[in-house]
Each structure stands twice: as C-alpha cells, then as structure tokens.
Coordinates of C-alpha atoms in Angstrom, one line a residue:
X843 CA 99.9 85.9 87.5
X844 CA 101.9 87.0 90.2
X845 CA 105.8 88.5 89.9
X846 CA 108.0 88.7 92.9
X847 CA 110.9 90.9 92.2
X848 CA 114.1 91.0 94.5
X849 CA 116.9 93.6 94.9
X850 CA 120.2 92.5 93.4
X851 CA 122.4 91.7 96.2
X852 CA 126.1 93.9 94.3
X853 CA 127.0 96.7 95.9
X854 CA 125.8 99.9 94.0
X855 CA 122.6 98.2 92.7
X856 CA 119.9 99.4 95.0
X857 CA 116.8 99.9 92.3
X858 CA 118.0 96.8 90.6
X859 CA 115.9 94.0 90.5
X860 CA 115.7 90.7 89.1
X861 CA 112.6 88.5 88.8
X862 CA 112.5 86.2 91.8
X863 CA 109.3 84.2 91.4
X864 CA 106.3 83.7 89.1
X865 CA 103.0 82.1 90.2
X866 CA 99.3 81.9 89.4
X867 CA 97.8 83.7 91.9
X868 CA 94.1 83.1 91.1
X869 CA 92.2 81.4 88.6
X870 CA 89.0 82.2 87.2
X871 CA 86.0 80.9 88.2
X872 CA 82.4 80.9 87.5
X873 CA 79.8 82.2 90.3
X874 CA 77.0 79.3 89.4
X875 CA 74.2 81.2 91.8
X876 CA 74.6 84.7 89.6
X877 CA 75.6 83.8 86.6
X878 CA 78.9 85.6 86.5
X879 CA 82.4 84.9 86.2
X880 CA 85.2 86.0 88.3
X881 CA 88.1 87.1 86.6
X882 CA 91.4 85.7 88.0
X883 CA 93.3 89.5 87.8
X884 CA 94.7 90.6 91.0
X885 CA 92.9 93.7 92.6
X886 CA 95.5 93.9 95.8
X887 CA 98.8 92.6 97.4
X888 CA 99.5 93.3 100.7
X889 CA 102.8 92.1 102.2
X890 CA 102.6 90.5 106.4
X891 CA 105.7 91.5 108.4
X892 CA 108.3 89.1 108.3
X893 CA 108.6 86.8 111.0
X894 CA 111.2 84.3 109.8
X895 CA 113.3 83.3 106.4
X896 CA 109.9 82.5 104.5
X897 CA 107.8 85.8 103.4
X898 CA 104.6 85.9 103.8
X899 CA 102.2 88.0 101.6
X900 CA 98.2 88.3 101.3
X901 CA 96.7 88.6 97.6
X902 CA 93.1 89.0 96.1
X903 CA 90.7 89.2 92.9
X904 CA 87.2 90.0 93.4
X905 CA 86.1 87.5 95.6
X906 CA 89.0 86.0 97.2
X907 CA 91.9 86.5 99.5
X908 CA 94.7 84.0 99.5
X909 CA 98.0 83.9 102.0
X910 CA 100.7 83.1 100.4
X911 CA 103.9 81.6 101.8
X912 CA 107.2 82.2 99.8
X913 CA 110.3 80.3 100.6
X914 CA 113.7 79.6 99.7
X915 CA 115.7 75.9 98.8
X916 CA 118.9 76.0 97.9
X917 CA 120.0 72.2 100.1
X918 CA 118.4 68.8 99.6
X919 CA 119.1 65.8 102.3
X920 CA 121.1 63.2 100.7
X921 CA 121.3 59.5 102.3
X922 CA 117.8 58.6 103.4
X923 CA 117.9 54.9 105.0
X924 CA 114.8 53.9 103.3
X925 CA 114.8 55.2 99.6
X926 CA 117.3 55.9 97.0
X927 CA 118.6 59.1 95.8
X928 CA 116.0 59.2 93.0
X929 CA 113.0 58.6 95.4
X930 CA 112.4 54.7 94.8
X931 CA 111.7 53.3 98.2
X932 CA 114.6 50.4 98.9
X933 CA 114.4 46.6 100.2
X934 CA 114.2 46.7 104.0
X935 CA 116.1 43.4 103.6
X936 CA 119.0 44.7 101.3
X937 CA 119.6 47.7 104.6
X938 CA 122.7 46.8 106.4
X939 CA 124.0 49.8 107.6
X940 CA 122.3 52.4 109.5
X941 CA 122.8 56.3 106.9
X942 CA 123.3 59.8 108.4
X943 CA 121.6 61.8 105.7
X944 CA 123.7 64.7 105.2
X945 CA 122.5 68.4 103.4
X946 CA 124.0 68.9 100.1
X947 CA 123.9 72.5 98.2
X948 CA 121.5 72.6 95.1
X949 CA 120.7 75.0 92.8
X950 CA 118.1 78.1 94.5
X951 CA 114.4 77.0 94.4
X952 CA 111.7 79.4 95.3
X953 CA 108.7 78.1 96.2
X954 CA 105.4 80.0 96.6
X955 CA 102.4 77.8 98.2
X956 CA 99.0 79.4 99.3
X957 CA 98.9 78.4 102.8
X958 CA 94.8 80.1 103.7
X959 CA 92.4 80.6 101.3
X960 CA 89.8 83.3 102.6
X961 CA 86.6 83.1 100.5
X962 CA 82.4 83.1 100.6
X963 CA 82.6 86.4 102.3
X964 CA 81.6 89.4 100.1
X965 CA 78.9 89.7 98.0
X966 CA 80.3 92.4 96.3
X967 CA 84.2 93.2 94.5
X968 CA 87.0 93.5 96.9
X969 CA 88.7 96.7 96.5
X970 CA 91.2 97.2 99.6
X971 CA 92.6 94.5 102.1
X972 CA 94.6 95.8 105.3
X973 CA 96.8 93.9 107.3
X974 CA 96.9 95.2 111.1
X975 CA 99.7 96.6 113.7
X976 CA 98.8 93.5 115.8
X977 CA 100.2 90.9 112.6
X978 CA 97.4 88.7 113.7
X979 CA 94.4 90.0 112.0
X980 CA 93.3 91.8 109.1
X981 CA 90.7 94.1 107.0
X982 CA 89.2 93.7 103.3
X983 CA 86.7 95.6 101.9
X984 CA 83.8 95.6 99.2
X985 CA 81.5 98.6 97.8
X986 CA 79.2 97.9 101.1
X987 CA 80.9 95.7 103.9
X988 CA 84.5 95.8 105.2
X989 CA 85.4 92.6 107.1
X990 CA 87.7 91.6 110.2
X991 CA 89.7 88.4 109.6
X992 CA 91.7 86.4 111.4
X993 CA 95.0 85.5 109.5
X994 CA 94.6 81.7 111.3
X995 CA 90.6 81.2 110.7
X996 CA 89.3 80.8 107.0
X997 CA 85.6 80.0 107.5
X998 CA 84.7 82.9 109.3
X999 CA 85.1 87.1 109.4
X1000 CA 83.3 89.6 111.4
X1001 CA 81.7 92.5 109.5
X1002 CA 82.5 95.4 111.1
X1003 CA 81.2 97.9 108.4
X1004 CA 78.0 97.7 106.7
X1005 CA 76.4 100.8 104.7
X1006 CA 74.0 98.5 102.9
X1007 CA 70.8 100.2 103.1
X1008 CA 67.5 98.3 103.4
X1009 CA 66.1 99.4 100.3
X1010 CA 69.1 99.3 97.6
X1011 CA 66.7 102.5 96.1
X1012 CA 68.1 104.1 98.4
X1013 CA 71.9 103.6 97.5
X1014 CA 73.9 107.1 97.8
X1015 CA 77.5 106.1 98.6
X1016 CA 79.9 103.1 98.1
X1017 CA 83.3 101.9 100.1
X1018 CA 86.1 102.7 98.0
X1019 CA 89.2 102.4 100.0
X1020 CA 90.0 100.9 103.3
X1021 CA 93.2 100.7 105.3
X1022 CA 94.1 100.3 109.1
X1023 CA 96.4 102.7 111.1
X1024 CA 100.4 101.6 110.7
X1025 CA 100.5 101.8 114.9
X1026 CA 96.7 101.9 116.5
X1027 CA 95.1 98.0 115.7
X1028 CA 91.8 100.0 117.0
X1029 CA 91.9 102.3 114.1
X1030 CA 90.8 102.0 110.6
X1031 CA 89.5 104.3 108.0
X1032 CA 87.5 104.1 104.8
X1033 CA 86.8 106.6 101.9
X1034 CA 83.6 106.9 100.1
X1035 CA 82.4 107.9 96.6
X1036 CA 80.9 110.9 98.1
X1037 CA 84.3 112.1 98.4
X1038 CA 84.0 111.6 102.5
X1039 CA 86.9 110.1 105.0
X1040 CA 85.3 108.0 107.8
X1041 CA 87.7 107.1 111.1
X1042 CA 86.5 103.8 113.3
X1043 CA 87.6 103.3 116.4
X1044 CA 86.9 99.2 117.0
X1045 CA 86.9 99.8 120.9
X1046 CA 83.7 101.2 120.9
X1047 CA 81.6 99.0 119.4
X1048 CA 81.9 95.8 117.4
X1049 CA 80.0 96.9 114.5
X1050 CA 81.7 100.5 113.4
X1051 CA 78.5 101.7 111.4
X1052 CA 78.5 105.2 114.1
X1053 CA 82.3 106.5 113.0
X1054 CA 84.8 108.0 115.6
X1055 CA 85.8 111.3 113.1
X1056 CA 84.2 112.5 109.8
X1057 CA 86.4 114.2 107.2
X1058 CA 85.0 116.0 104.9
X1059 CA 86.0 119.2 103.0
X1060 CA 82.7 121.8 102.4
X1061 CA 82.3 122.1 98.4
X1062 CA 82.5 125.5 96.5
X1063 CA 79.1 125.9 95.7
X1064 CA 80.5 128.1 92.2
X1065 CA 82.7 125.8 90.9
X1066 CA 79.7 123.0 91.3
X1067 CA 78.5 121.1 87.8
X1068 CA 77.7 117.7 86.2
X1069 CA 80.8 116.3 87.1
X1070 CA 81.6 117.5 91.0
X1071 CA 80.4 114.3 92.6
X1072 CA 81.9 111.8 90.3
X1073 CA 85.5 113.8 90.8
X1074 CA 85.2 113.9 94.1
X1075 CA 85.0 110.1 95.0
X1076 CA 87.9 109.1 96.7
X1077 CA 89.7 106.4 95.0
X1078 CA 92.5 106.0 97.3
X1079 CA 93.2 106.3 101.3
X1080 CA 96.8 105.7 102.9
X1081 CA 98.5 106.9 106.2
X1082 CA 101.3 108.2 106.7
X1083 CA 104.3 106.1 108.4
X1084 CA 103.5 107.9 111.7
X1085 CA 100.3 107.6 111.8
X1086 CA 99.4 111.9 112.6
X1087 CA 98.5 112.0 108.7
X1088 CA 96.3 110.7 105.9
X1089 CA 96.4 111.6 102.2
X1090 CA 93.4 110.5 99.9
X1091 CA 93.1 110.5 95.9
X1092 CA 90.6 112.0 94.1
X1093 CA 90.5 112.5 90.4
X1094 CA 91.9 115.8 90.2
X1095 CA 93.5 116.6 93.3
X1096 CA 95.9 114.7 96.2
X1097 CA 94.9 116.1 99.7
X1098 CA 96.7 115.3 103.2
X1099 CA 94.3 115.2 106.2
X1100 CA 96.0 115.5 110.1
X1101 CA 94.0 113.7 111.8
X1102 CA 93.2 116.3 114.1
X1103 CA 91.3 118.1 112.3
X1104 CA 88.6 116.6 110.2
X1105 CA 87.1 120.0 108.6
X1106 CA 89.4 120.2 105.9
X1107 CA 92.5 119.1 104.8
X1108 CA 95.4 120.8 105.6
X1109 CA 97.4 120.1 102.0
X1110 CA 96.0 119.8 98.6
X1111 CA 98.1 119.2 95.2
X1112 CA 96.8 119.6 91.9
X1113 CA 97.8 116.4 89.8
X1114 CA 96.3 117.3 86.3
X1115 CA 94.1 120.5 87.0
X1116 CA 94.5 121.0 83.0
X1117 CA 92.0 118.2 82.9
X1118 CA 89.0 120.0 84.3
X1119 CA 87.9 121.8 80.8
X1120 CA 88.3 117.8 79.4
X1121 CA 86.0 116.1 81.8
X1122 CA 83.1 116.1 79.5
X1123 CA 85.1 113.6 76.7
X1124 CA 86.6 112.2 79.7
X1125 CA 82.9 111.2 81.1
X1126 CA 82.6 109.9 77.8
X1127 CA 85.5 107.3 77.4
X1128 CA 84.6 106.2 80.8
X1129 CA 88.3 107.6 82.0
X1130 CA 86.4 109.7 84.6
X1131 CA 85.7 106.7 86.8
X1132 CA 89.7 105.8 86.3
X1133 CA 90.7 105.0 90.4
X1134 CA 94.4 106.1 90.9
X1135 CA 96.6 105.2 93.5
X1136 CA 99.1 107.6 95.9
X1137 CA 102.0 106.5 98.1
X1138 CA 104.0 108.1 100.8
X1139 CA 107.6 107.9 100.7
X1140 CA 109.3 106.7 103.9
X1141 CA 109.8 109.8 105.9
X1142 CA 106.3 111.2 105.1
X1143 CA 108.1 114.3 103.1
X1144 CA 107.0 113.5 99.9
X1145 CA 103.9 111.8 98.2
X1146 CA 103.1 110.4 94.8
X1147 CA 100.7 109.3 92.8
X1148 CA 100.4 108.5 88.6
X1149 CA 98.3 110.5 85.4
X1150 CA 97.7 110.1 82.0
X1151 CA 100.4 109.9 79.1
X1152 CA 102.4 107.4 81.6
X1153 CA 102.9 111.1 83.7
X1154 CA 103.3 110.1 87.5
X1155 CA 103.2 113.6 89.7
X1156 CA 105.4 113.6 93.0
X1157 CA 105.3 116.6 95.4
X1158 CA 107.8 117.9 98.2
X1159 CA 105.9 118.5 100.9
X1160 CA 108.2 120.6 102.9
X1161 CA 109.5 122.9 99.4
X1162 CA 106.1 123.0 97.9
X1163 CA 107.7 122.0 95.2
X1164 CA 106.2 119.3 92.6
X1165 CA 107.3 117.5 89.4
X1166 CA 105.7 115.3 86.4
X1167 CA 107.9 112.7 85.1
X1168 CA 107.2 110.5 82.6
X1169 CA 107.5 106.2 82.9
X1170 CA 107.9 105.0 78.8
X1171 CA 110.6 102.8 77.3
X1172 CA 112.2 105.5 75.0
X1173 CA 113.4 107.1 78.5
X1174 CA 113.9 104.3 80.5
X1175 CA 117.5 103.3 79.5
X1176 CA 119.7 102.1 82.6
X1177 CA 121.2 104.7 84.1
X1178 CA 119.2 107.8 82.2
X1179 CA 118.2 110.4 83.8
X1180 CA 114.4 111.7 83.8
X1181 CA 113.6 114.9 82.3
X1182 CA 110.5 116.8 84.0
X1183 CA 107.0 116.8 81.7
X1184 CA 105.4 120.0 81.2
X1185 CA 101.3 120.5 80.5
X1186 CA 100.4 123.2 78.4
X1187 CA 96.6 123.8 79.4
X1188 CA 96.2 126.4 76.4
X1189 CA 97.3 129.8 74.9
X1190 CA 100.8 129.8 73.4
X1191 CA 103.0 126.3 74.0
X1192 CA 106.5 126.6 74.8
X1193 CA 109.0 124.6 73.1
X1194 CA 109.6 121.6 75.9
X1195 CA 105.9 121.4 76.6
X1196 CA 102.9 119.2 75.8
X1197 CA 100.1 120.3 75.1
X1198 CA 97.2 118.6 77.0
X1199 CA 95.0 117.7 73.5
X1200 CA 97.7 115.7 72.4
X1201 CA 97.5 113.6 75.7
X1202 CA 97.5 109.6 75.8
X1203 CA 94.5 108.7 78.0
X1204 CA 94.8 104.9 77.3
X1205 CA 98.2 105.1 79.0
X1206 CA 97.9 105.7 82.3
X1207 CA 99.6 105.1 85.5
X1208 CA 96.9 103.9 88.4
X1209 CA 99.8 102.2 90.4
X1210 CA 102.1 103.9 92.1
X1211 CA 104.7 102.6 95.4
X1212 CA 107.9 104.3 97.4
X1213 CA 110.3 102.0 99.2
X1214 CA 110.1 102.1 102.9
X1215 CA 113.5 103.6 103.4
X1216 CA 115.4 104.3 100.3
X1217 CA 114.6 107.0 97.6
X1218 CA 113.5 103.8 95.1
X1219 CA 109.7 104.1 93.4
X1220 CA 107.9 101.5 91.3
X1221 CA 105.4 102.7 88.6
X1222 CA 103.0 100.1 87.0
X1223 CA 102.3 101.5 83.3
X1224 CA 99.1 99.2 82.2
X1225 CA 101.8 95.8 81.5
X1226 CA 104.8 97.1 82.0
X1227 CA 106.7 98.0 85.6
X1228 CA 109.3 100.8 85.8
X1229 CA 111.7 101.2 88.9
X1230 CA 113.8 104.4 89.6
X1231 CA 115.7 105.3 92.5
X1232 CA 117.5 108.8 92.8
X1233 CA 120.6 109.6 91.8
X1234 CA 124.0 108.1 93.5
X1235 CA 126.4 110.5 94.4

C-alpha cells in the first residue's frame, strides 16, 4: 500500500501533514518459471519533477517498476446533451434543445492511476531506481545489472551495468545502491558490497562495465576481523544537491566523498561505533546485514541517517557537531520538543544515558528523508512515520 501525504495548507503548519491518498501499489504475484513469489511490498519511490497539476511519481517491489500519475477533481460537467445527470444515456428523439454543459464544484477526489508498467527486466531484486536530470529517462538497479529506461517505452531497457560473471563460482561483489547525478544526465554511480564507490560516465561507452572513478578507502589492516567485509558493504549512495559531493552508508560509519578525490573520503561520522564489540550477536540475529538509508538536507550542511532503539543520528557538517534523537510515540506529542539520546558503550552510566545492552534492535530506523528546502525530516520507524521540523521562532 501506498500513502501520499500532503502539507496542510494554514499558515504556521509547515510539518503538518494530512493523508492525501491511499493506493495498492503492487500486488503479489507468483514467478511460475522459479517457483517463487514476489511479495507486493514496496522497495523504492522516486518522485519525477512536476510538469503540470498532476504529480507524477515512479514505485517498485522486486520485479517491477510502475509510473504512477496522481491527480486532483474537485468539478464534474453538468448538462451533457446525450445522457442524464446519473449517466443513463437519453432518447435522441426526446432532445429538443441543444445543452452547454457547464462545470459544477464537487467534493476533492484524488485519483492515482498507473500510467507505465516497467517489468520482465531483472532477473534479480530491485534495490535502487533513479530518475535522471534530463526528466526523460531513468536508472534501476538489481544485485548484478543496472538498467537505462526510457520513461515513454515499457518493453524495452538498455543494460548499462552488468558485473555478472561467467561462472556464478566466481561471485565476489553485488550492486547495492544506484543513483544518477542531480545535474550531469552522463553521470551515475553505484556502491558495492565490497564497500567500493564506482562513477560511470555514459558518454564513453554504452555499456559502463570500465568505470570513469573508483572510490575506495584503503582498510586498516589492525582493526581487520570476521566481520570487516560484511560492515563495510555499502548499503546506501546519495549526492549531494550540487552535485561536488557523495555520502555513502555503511553499517557503522556515514562517509562524504568529493568527487575529486576518489582515495578516501574526505568526512566520516560514527553512527553507532558502540556497536562494534556487539557485531558477533548482531551476526547472529541477522541485524548485521540491516541496509540503512542517509539523506542530505537541502543546503548540503547537514546529513542524516537512522539506528537502533528508533535512534536516528544527524551531523552538522560545518560545527562537527552531531546528535541522536529518538522517533517513539511517548515523545512524539504535537508540539514536544526532542531531547538528545545518549549511548553508554561501558564503564560507569550517567544518569540521562542508555546503556547500549539494553538497546532495541527489532526497532530500527532504515528510512530516513530531509525536505528539499525547509528544516522538516520524515523518519520511517518499522509501521509507523514520524515528521519533525525545527523549531518556529
């Protein structure tokens, strides 16, 4: 299912929304050739730039992208010469007079209808669609492939990206984010589970397997162990609004990459450091492989991205200062003001902290988005959504 939410339109009520439309996005369905059903849960939403009243927006489960066009009623025509006001077509004899229909106001109808269905292109999950600078095309991407569409043409993509090797044996790495560059439509990049950032320019080649840059940070070889190359996978890739940047998501860590420089990264925040002595029982309940998500705000001085216990982390990047806050319904009282979280990672707990045994690990933020140009966030906390906005003077 699919919620659209919209600002209320009262002065004073900026991160106030109400519900503005509910629709099935996908349903499931059942893949006859391997045996195995596709769930209808939506992986990604991406929204087109608006053209006209109508939004547009692109959505996706496993397997298939849908557009979806979202529009508004709120008149009906009145007076059709040929049928009655409840629909019933009339007697062409009984017309005498020739009717001006005329628009009368009815009550606000929003209608969402898909207009493309984009499927029978990926063999494997979808993780990341990408809509480009040029409005026309776009990107979505699987653990091997990442595929060009056109937003006009269902039946066909280009693949661009292919890593598949010829023996699967030889498997080492998997796509795990994709996203094209806010201003270049040349540019794209993709993140791997090797913890590697890989730039394509699409001007030099149709099929982008040789990459333009490679980013890559070099790995202490003394804090190596067990864990290091499941932590390191990338699980998400954004730009910034200007394009200069890039920030990636690990499991531990945020990092912010100019992309200038591809041998290391050139920021890197802690989100739950405390963590490291837990991966073992983390590997365990399978929270390891957990794939958060990071967001920019809308000049680029800021970034944030969620945790465990419902903790999302956001970090000034001109102060160097960070925070943890904390999304749950005890706190979230119109109005209320958020108190920051404190971790205590061991020895002697003060009196406002947690400590980090006593951690919820089945609550966890994985979603996390900044409005374009006010100081309003969204936080998706497993079924529930929480909106904040900073404080009014």
């Amino acid at each position: 299912m699919l919620y659209l939410f919209q600002n209320k339109s009262r002065p004073h009520s900026k991160g106030e929304y109400n519900v503005y439309s509910t629709f099935q996005s996908h349903e499931p369905e059942f893949d006859y050739l391997k045996s195995l059903e596709i769930e209808e849960k939506i992986n990604k939403i991406r929204w087109l730039p608006q053209q006209n009243a109508a939004h547009f927006l692109l959505s996706t489960n496993d397997k298939t992208i849908k557009l979806w066009k979202i529009s508004e009623r709120d008149k009906r025509a009145e007076g059709y010469n040929l049928k009655d006001e409840d629909g019933r077509l009339r007697d062409p004899f009984r017309i005498t007079a020739l009717r001006v229909p005329v628009l009368k106001p009815m009550d606000l109808m929003v209608e969402a209808s898909p207009r493309r269905i984009f499927a029978n292109a990926h063999t494997y999950h979808i993780n990341s669609i990408s809509v480009n600078s040029d409005h026309e095309t776009y990107l979505s991407a699987d653990d091997l492939r990442i595929n060009l569409w056109h937003l006009e043409i269902t039946d066909r993509s280009f693949n661009i990206v292919d890593i598949k090797p010829a023996n699967m044996e030889e498997l080492t790495e998997v796509i795990t984010a994709a996203e094209f560059h806010p201003h270049q439509c040349n540019v794209l990049v993709y993140s791997s589970s090797k913890g590697t950032i890989r730039l394509c320019d699409m001007r030099s080649s149709a099929l982008c397997d040789r990459h333009s840059k490679f980013f890559e940070e070099p790995e202490d070889p003394s804090s190596r162990s067990f864990f290091s190359e499941i932590i390191s996978s990338i699980s998400d890739v954004k730009f910034s609004h200007s394009g200069r940047y890039m920030m990636t998501r690990d499991y531990l860590s945020v990092k912010v990459w100019d992309l200038n420089m591809e041998s290391r990264p050139v920021e890197t925040h802690q989100v739950h450091e405390y963590l490291r002595s837990k991966l073992c029982s983390l590997y365990e309940n399978d929270c390891i492989f957990d794939k958060f998500e990071c967001c920019w705000n809308g000049p680029d001085s800021a970034i944030m991205t969620g945790s465990y216990n419902n903790f999302f982390r956001m970090f000034d990047r001109n102060s160097r200062r960070d925070v943890t806050l904390e999304a749950s319904r005890e706190n979230s009282k119109p109005r209320a003001s958020l108190k920051p979280r404190k971790v205590c990672a061991g020895g002697k707990r003060k009196k406002d902290e947690i400590s980090v045994d006593s951690l919820d690990f089945n609550k966890k933020i994985l979603h996390t988005a900044w409005h374009p140009t006010d100081n309003i966030i969204a936080v998706a906390a497993t079924n529930n959504l929480y909106i904040f906005q900073d404080k009014v003077n």
